[in-house]
Short mmCIF file of C-alpha atoms in Angstrom, two decimals:
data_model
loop_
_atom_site.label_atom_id
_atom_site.label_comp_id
_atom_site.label_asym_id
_atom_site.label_seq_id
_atom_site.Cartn_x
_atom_site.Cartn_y
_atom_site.Cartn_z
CA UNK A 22 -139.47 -56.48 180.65
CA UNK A 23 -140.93 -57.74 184.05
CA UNK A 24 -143.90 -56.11 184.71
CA UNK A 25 -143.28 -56.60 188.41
CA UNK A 26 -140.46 -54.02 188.54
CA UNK A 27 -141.27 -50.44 187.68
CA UNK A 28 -140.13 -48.73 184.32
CA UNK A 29 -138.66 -45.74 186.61
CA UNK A 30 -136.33 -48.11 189.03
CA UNK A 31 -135.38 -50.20 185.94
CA UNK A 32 -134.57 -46.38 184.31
CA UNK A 33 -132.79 -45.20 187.35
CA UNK A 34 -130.68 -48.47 187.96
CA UNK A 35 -129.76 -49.04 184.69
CA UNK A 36 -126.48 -46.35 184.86
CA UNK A 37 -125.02 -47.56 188.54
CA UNK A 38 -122.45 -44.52 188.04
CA UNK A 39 -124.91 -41.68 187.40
CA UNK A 40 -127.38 -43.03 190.08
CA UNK A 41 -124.63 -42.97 192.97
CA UNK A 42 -123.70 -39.51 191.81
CA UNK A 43 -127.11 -38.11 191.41
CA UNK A 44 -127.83 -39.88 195.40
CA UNK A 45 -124.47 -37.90 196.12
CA UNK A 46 -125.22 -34.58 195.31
CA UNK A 47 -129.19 -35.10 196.42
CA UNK A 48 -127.52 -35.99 200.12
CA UNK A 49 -125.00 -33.21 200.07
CA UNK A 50 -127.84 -30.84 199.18
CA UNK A 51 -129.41 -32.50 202.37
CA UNK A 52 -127.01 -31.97 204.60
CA UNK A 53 -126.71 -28.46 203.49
CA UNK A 54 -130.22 -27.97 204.53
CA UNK A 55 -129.87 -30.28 207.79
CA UNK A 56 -126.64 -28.13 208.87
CA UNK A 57 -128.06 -24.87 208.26
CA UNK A 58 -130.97 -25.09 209.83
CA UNK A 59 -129.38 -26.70 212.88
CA UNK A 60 -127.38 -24.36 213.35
CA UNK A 61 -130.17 -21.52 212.90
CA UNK A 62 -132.38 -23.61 215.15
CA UNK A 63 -129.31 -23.91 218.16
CA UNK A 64 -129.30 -20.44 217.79
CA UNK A 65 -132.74 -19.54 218.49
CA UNK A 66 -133.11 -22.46 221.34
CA UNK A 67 -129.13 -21.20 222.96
CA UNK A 68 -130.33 -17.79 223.45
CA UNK A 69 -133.61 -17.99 225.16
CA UNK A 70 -132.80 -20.97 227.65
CA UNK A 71 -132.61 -18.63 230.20
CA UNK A 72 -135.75 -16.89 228.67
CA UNK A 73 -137.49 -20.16 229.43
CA UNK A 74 -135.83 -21.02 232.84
CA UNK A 75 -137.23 -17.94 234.16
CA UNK A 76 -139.85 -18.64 237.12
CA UNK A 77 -142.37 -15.97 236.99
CA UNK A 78 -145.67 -15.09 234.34
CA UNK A 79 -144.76 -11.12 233.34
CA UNK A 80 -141.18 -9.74 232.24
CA UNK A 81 -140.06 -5.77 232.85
CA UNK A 82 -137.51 -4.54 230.65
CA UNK A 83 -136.23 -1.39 229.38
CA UNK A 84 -138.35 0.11 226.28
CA UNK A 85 -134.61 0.77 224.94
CA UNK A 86 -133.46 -2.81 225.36
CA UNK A 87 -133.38 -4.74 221.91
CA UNK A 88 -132.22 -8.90 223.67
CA UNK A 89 -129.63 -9.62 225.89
CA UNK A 90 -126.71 -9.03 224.50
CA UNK A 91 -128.23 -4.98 224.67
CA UNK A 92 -129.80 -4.45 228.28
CA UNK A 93 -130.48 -1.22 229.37
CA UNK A 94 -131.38 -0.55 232.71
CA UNK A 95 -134.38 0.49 234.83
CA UNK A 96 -135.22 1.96 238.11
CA UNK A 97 -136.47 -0.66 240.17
CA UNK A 98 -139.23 1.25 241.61
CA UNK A 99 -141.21 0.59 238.63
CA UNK A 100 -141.09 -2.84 239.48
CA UNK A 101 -142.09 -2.51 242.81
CA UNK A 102 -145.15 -0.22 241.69
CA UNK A 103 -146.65 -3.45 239.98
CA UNK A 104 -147.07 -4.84 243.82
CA UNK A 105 -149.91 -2.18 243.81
CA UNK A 106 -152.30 -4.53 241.21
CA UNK A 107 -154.24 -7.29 242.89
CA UNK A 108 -153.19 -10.03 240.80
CA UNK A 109 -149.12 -9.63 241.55
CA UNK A 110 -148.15 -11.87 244.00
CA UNK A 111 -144.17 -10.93 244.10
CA UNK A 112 -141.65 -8.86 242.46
CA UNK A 113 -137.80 -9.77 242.01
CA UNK A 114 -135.13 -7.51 240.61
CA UNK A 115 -132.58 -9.48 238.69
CA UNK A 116 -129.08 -8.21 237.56
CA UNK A 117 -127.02 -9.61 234.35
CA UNK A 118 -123.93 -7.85 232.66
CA UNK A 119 -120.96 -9.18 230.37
CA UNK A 120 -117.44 -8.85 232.06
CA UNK A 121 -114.21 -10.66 231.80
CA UNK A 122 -113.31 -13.75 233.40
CA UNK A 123 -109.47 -14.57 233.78
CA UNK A 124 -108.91 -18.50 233.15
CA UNK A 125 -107.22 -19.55 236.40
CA UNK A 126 -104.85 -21.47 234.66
CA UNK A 127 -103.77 -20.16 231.79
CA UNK A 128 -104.91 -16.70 232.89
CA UNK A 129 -106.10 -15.68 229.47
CA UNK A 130 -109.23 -13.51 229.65
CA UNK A 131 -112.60 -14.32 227.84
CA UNK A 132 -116.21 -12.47 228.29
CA UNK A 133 -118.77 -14.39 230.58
CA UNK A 134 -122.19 -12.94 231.51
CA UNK A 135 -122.91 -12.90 234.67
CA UNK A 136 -126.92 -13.22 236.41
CA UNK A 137 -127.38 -11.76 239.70
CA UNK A 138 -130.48 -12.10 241.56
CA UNK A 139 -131.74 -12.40 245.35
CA UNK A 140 -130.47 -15.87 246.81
CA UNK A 141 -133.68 -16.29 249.18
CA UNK A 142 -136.08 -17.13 246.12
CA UNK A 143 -134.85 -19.35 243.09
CA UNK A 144 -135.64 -17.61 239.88
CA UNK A 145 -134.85 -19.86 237.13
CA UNK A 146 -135.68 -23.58 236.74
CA UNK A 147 -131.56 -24.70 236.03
CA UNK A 148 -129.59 -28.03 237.18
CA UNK A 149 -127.98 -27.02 239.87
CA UNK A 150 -129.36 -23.89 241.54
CA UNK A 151 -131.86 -24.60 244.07
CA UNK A 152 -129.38 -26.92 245.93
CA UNK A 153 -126.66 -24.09 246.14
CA UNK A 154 -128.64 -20.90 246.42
CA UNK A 155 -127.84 -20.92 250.08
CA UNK A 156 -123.73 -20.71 249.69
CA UNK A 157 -124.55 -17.37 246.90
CA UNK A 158 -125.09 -16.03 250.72
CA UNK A 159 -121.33 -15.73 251.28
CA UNK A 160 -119.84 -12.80 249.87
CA UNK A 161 -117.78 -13.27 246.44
CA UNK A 162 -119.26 -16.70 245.48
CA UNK A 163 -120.32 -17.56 242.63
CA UNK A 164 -121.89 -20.49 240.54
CA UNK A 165 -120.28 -21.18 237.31
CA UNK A 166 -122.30 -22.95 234.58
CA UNK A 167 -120.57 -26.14 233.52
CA UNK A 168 -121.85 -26.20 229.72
CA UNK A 169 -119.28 -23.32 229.50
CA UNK A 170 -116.68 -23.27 226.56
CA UNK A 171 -113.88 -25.07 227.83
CA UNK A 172 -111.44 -21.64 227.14
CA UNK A 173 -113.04 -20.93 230.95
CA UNK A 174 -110.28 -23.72 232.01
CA UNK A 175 -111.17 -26.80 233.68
CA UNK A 176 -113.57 -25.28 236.39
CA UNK A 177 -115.97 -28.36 236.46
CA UNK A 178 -113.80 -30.52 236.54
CA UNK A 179 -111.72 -29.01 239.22
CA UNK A 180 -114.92 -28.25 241.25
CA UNK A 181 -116.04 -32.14 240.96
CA UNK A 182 -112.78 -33.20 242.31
CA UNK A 183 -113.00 -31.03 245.33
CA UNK A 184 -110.45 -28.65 244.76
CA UNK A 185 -110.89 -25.07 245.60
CA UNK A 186 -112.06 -23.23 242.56
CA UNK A 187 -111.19 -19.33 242.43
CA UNK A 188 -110.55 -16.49 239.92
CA UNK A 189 -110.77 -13.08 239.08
CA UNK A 190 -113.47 -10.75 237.72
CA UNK A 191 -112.96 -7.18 237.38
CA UNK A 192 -109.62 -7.32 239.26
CA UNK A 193 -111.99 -9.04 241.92
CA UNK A 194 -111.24 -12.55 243.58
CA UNK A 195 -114.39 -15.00 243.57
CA UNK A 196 -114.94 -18.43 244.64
CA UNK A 197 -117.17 -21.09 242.67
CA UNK A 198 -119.25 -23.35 245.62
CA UNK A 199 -121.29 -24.73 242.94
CA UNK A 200 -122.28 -25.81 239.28
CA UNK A 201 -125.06 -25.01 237.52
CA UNK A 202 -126.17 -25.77 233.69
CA UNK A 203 -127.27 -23.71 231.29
CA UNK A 204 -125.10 -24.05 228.01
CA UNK A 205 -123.36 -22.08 225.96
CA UNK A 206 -125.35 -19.43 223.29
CA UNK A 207 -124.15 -17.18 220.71
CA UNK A 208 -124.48 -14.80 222.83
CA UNK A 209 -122.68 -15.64 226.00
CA UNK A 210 -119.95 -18.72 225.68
CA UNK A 211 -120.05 -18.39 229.52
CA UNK A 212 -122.56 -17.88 232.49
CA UNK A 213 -122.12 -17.18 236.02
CA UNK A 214 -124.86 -16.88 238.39
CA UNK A 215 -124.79 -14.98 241.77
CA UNK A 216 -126.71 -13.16 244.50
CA UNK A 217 -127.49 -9.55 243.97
CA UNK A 218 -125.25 -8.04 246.81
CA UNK A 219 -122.23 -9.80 245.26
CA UNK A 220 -123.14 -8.91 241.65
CA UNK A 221 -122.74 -5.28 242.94
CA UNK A 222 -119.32 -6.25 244.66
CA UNK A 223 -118.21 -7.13 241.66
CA UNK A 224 -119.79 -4.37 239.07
CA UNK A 225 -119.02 -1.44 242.00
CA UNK A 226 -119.33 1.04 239.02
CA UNK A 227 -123.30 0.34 238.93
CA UNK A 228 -126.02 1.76 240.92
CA UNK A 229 -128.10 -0.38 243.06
CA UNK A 230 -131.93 -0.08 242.13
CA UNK A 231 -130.85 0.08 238.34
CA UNK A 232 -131.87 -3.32 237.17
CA UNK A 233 -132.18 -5.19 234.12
CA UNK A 234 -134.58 -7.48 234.11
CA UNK A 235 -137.96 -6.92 236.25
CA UNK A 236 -139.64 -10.92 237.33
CA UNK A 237 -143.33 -10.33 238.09
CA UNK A 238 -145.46 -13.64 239.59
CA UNK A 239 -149.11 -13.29 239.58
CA UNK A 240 -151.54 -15.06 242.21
CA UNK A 241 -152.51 -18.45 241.22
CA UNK A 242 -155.22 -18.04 239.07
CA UNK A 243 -154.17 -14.80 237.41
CA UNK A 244 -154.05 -14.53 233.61
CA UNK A 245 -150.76 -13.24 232.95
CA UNK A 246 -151.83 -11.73 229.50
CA UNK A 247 -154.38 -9.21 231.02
CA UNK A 248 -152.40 -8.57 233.59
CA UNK A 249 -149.68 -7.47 231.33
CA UNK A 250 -152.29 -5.35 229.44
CA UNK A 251 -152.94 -3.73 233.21
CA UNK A 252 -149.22 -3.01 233.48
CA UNK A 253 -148.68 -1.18 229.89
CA UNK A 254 -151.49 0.72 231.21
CA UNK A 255 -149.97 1.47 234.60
CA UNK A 256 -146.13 1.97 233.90
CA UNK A 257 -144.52 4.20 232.51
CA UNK A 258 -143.52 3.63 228.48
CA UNK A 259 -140.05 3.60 229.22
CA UNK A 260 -140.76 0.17 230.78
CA UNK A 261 -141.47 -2.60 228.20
CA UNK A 262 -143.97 -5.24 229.76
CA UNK A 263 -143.84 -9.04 228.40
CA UNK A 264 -145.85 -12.05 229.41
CA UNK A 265 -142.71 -14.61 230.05
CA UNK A 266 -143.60 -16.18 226.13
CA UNK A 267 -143.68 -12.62 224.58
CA UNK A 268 -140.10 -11.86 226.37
CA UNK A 269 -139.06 -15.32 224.75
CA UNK A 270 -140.19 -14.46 221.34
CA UNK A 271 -138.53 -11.08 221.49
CA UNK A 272 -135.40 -12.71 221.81
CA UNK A 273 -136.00 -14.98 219.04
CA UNK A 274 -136.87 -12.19 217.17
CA UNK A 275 -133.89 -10.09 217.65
CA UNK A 276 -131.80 -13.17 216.35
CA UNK A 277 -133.96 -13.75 213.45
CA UNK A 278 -134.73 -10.31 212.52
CA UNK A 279 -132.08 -7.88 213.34
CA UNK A 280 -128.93 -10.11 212.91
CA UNK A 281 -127.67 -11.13 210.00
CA UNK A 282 -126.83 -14.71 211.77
CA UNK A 283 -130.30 -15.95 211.19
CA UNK A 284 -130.51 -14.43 207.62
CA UNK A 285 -127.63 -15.91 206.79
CA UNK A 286 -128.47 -19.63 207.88
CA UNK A 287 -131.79 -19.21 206.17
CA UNK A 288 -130.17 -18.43 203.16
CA UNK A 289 -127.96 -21.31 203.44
CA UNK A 290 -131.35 -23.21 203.21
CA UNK A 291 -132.25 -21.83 200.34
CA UNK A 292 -129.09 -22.18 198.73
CA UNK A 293 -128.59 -26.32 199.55
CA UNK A 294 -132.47 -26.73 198.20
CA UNK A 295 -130.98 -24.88 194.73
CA UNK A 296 -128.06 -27.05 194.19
CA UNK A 297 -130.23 -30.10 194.87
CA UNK A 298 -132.75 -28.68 192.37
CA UNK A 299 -130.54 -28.08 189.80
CA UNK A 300 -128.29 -31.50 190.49
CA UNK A 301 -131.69 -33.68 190.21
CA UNK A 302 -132.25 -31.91 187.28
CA UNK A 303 -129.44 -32.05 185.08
CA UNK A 304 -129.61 -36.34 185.85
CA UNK A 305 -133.29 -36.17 184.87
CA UNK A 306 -132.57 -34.48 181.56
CA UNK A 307 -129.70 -36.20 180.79
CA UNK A 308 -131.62 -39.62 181.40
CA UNK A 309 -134.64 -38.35 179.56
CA UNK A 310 -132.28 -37.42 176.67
CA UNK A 311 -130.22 -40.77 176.43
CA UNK A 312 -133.80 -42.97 175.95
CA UNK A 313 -135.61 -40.22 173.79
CA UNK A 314 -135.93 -42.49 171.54
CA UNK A 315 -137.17 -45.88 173.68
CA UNK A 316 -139.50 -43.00 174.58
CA UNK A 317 -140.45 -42.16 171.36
CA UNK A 318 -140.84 -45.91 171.10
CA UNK A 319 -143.08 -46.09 173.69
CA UNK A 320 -145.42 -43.47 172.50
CA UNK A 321 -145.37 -45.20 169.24
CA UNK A 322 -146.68 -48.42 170.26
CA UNK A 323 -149.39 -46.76 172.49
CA UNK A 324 -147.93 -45.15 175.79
CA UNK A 325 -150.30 -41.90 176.53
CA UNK A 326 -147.71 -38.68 177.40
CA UNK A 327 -148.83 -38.54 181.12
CA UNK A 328 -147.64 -42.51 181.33
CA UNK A 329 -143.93 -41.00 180.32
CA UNK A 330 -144.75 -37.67 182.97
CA UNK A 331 -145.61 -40.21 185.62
CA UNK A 332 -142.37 -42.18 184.92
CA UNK A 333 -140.00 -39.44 185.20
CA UNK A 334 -142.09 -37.95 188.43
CA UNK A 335 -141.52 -41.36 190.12
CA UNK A 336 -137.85 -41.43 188.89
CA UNK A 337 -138.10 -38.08 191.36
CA UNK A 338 -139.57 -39.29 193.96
CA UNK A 339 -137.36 -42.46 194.15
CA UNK A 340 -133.96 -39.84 194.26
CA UNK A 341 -135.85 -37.94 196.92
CA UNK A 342 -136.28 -40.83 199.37
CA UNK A 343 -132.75 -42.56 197.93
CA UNK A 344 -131.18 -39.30 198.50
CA UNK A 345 -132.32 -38.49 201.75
CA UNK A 346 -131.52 -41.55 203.81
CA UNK A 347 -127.64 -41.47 203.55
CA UNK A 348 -127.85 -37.64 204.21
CA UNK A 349 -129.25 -37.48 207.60
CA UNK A 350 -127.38 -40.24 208.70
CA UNK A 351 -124.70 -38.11 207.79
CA UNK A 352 -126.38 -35.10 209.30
CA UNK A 353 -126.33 -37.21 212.67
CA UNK A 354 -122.49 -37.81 212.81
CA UNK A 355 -122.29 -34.41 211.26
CA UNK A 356 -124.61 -32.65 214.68
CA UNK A 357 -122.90 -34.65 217.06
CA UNK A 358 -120.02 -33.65 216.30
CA UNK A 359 -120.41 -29.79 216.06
CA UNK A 360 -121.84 -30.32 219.36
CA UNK A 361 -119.01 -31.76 221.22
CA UNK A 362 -117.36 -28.31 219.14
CA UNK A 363 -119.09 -25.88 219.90
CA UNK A 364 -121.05 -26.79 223.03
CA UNK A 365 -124.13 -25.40 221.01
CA UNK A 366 -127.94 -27.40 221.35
CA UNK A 367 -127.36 -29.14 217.80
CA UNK A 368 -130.05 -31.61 217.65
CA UNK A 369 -131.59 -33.74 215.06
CA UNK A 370 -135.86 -33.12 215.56
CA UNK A 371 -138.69 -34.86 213.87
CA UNK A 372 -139.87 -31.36 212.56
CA UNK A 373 -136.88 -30.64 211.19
CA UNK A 374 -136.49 -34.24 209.63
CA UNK A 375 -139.91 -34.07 207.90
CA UNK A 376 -139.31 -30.38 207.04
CA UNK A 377 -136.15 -31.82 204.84
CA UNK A 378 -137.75 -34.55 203.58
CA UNK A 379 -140.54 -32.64 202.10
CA UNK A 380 -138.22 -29.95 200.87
CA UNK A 381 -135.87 -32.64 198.89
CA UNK A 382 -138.54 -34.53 197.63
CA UNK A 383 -140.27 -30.58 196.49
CA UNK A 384 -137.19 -30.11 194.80
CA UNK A 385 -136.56 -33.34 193.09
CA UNK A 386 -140.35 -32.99 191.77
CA UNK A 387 -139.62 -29.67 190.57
CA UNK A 388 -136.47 -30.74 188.61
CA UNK A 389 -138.47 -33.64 187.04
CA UNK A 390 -141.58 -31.20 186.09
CA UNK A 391 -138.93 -29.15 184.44
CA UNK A 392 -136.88 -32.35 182.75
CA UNK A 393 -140.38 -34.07 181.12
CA UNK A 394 -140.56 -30.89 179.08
CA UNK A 395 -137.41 -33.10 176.37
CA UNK A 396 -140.18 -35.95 176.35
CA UNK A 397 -142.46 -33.15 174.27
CA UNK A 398 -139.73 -33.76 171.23
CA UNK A 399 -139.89 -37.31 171.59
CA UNK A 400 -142.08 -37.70 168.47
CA UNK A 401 -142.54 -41.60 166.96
CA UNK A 402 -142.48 -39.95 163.46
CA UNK A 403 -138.56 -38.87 164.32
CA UNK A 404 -137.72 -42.88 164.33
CA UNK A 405 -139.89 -44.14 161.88
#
């Protein structure tokens, strides 16, 4: 035996067949893993873009709303009281509601959320906004985000060609003058930004002062967490006060903790690092069992027991790393394409990719601590 080439590769090469299947199943597990928590991932980063577009340091909400999806409204007025602390340097009301949006094509209907806010300050930090806040001035304009699901019909397109863009929204014409991005969530598959007056036009069944979302910027210098300490103190408790990362972790949290989406991707994670535990081991005991007896062999002529445990572990190890490499090259084709799908933030990160990698090479270890238990009946006296 060449001494230069290690007993486990020589072990692991030696059956070409059971090798490619054992890298198969180690990948698919991987991809599992890779897929699911993409997915859960997009979900998360989807439905707090807007979260984190926001300009401002403290969010109002209702104490009765649970994310976006479930906004209740608030009097405005408590917004406006927060003006009376020192640190607050503005207040800004902003609007948002699901309604339906008729495709001016086809003229199927399809739900699109729609932002409304005051045109003379530019709330959120999008592609496209600043440049066209001044033509949300005009009455039944809108901006329409171009990451939208393409069931909106070709409205970027058509807008990029400079053709007049118009549809209806609650029975109500409207005009798009302007693009922004955004991106579709699993929340909203569409977004449409205007100014507050025409948000109004459109929902005429809501009352003006009832708003949804409460934007609070603080002098420079200000430390938004006290102040938001200040506010709990000074509002009401039907107002729910959030620095701008506390209202982006209760969205997060809402989607990880009181869906079942997020539960449900998790446990796909759990599930793909059980079928690659149990795949890696049933080709560790199966190998372990077809040499028993070179085993045995070895022992006999002077091969401690932790030599053998240290030749299956590296057996392991070598599936881990084997294993992984095909699967997230897979996993890349695999993200790009659900992205191009679904119009979903399905990206490959280096967190995620060392995340995997330490969870399939966790799992191939485990399978090989539990396959080395066979080499225990590997006993020389059985051959000789």
């Amino acid at each position: 035996m060449n001494q230069k080439i290690p007993l486990s590769w020589l072990q692991l090469t030696r059956e070409k067949t059971r090798l490619a299947v054992a890298l198969a199943g180690i990948s698919f597990a991987d991809i599992l893993m890779f897929m699911q928590l993409g997915f859960r991932d997009a979900l998360y980063y989807s439905n707090v873009r807007f979260h984190n577009s926001l300009q401002g340091d403290i969010v109002l909400i209702n104490s009765q709303s649970s994310a976006v999806l479930a906004m209740r409204s608030f009097s405005q007025r408590r917004l406006y009281k927060a003006l009376e602390l020192p640190a607050v340097q503005s207040v800004h009301p902003i609007y948002l509601d699901f309604t339906i949006w008729k495709n001016p094509v086809t003229g199927r209907p399809r739900s699109i959320l729609i932002f409304g806010m005051n045109p003379e300050n530019n709330l959120v930090n999008l592609p496209g906004v600043q440049e066209n806040l001044d033509k949300l001035k005009l009455p039944d304009v809108v901006l329409f985000d171009r990451s939208s699901r393409v069931e909106y019909g070709p409205i970027a397109a058509n807008y990029d060609q400079g053709k007049t863009v118009t549809s209806e929204v609650r029975r109500r014409r409207i005009k798009v003058e302007g693009l922004f991005t955004l991106g579709a969530s699993f929340g909203a598959d569409g977004n449409l930004i205007t100014s507050d007056i025409n948000f109004l036009r459109i929902f005429n069944n809501r009352q003006q002062g009832l708003i949804d979302i409460g934007l609070i910027r603080l002098k420079p210098g200000a430390n938004a967490t006290v102040v938001a300490q200040e506010l709990r103190k000074y509002l009401p408790n039907e107002v729910n006060v959030l620095t701008k990362q506390e209202f982006i972790d209760f969205e997060r949290n809402y989607w990880a903790n009181s869906t079942a989406i997020g539960f449900i991707f998790t446990l796909g994670t759990v599930m793909g690092f059980i079928v690659g535990t149990v795949i890696v081991y049933q080709i560790l005991y199966t190998e372990v069992a077809d040499h028993l007896s070179e085993y045995a062999t070895l022992k006999a002529i002077g091969y401690t027991q932790n030599y053998l445990l240290t030749v299956i572990l590296q057996e392991a190890l070598l599936l881990a790393v084997l294993g992984y490499v095909p699967g997230i090259i897979f996993t890349l084709f695999m993200y790009d394409s659900a992205r191009k799908a679904t119009l979903l933030p399905v990206f490959m990160s280096f967190d995620r990719a060392v995340m995997v990698l330490i969870l399939t090479i966790l799992m191939c270890v485990i399978s090989g601590a539990i396959a080395v238990r066979k080499l225990r009946s590997a006993d020389p006296a059985d051959i000789f």
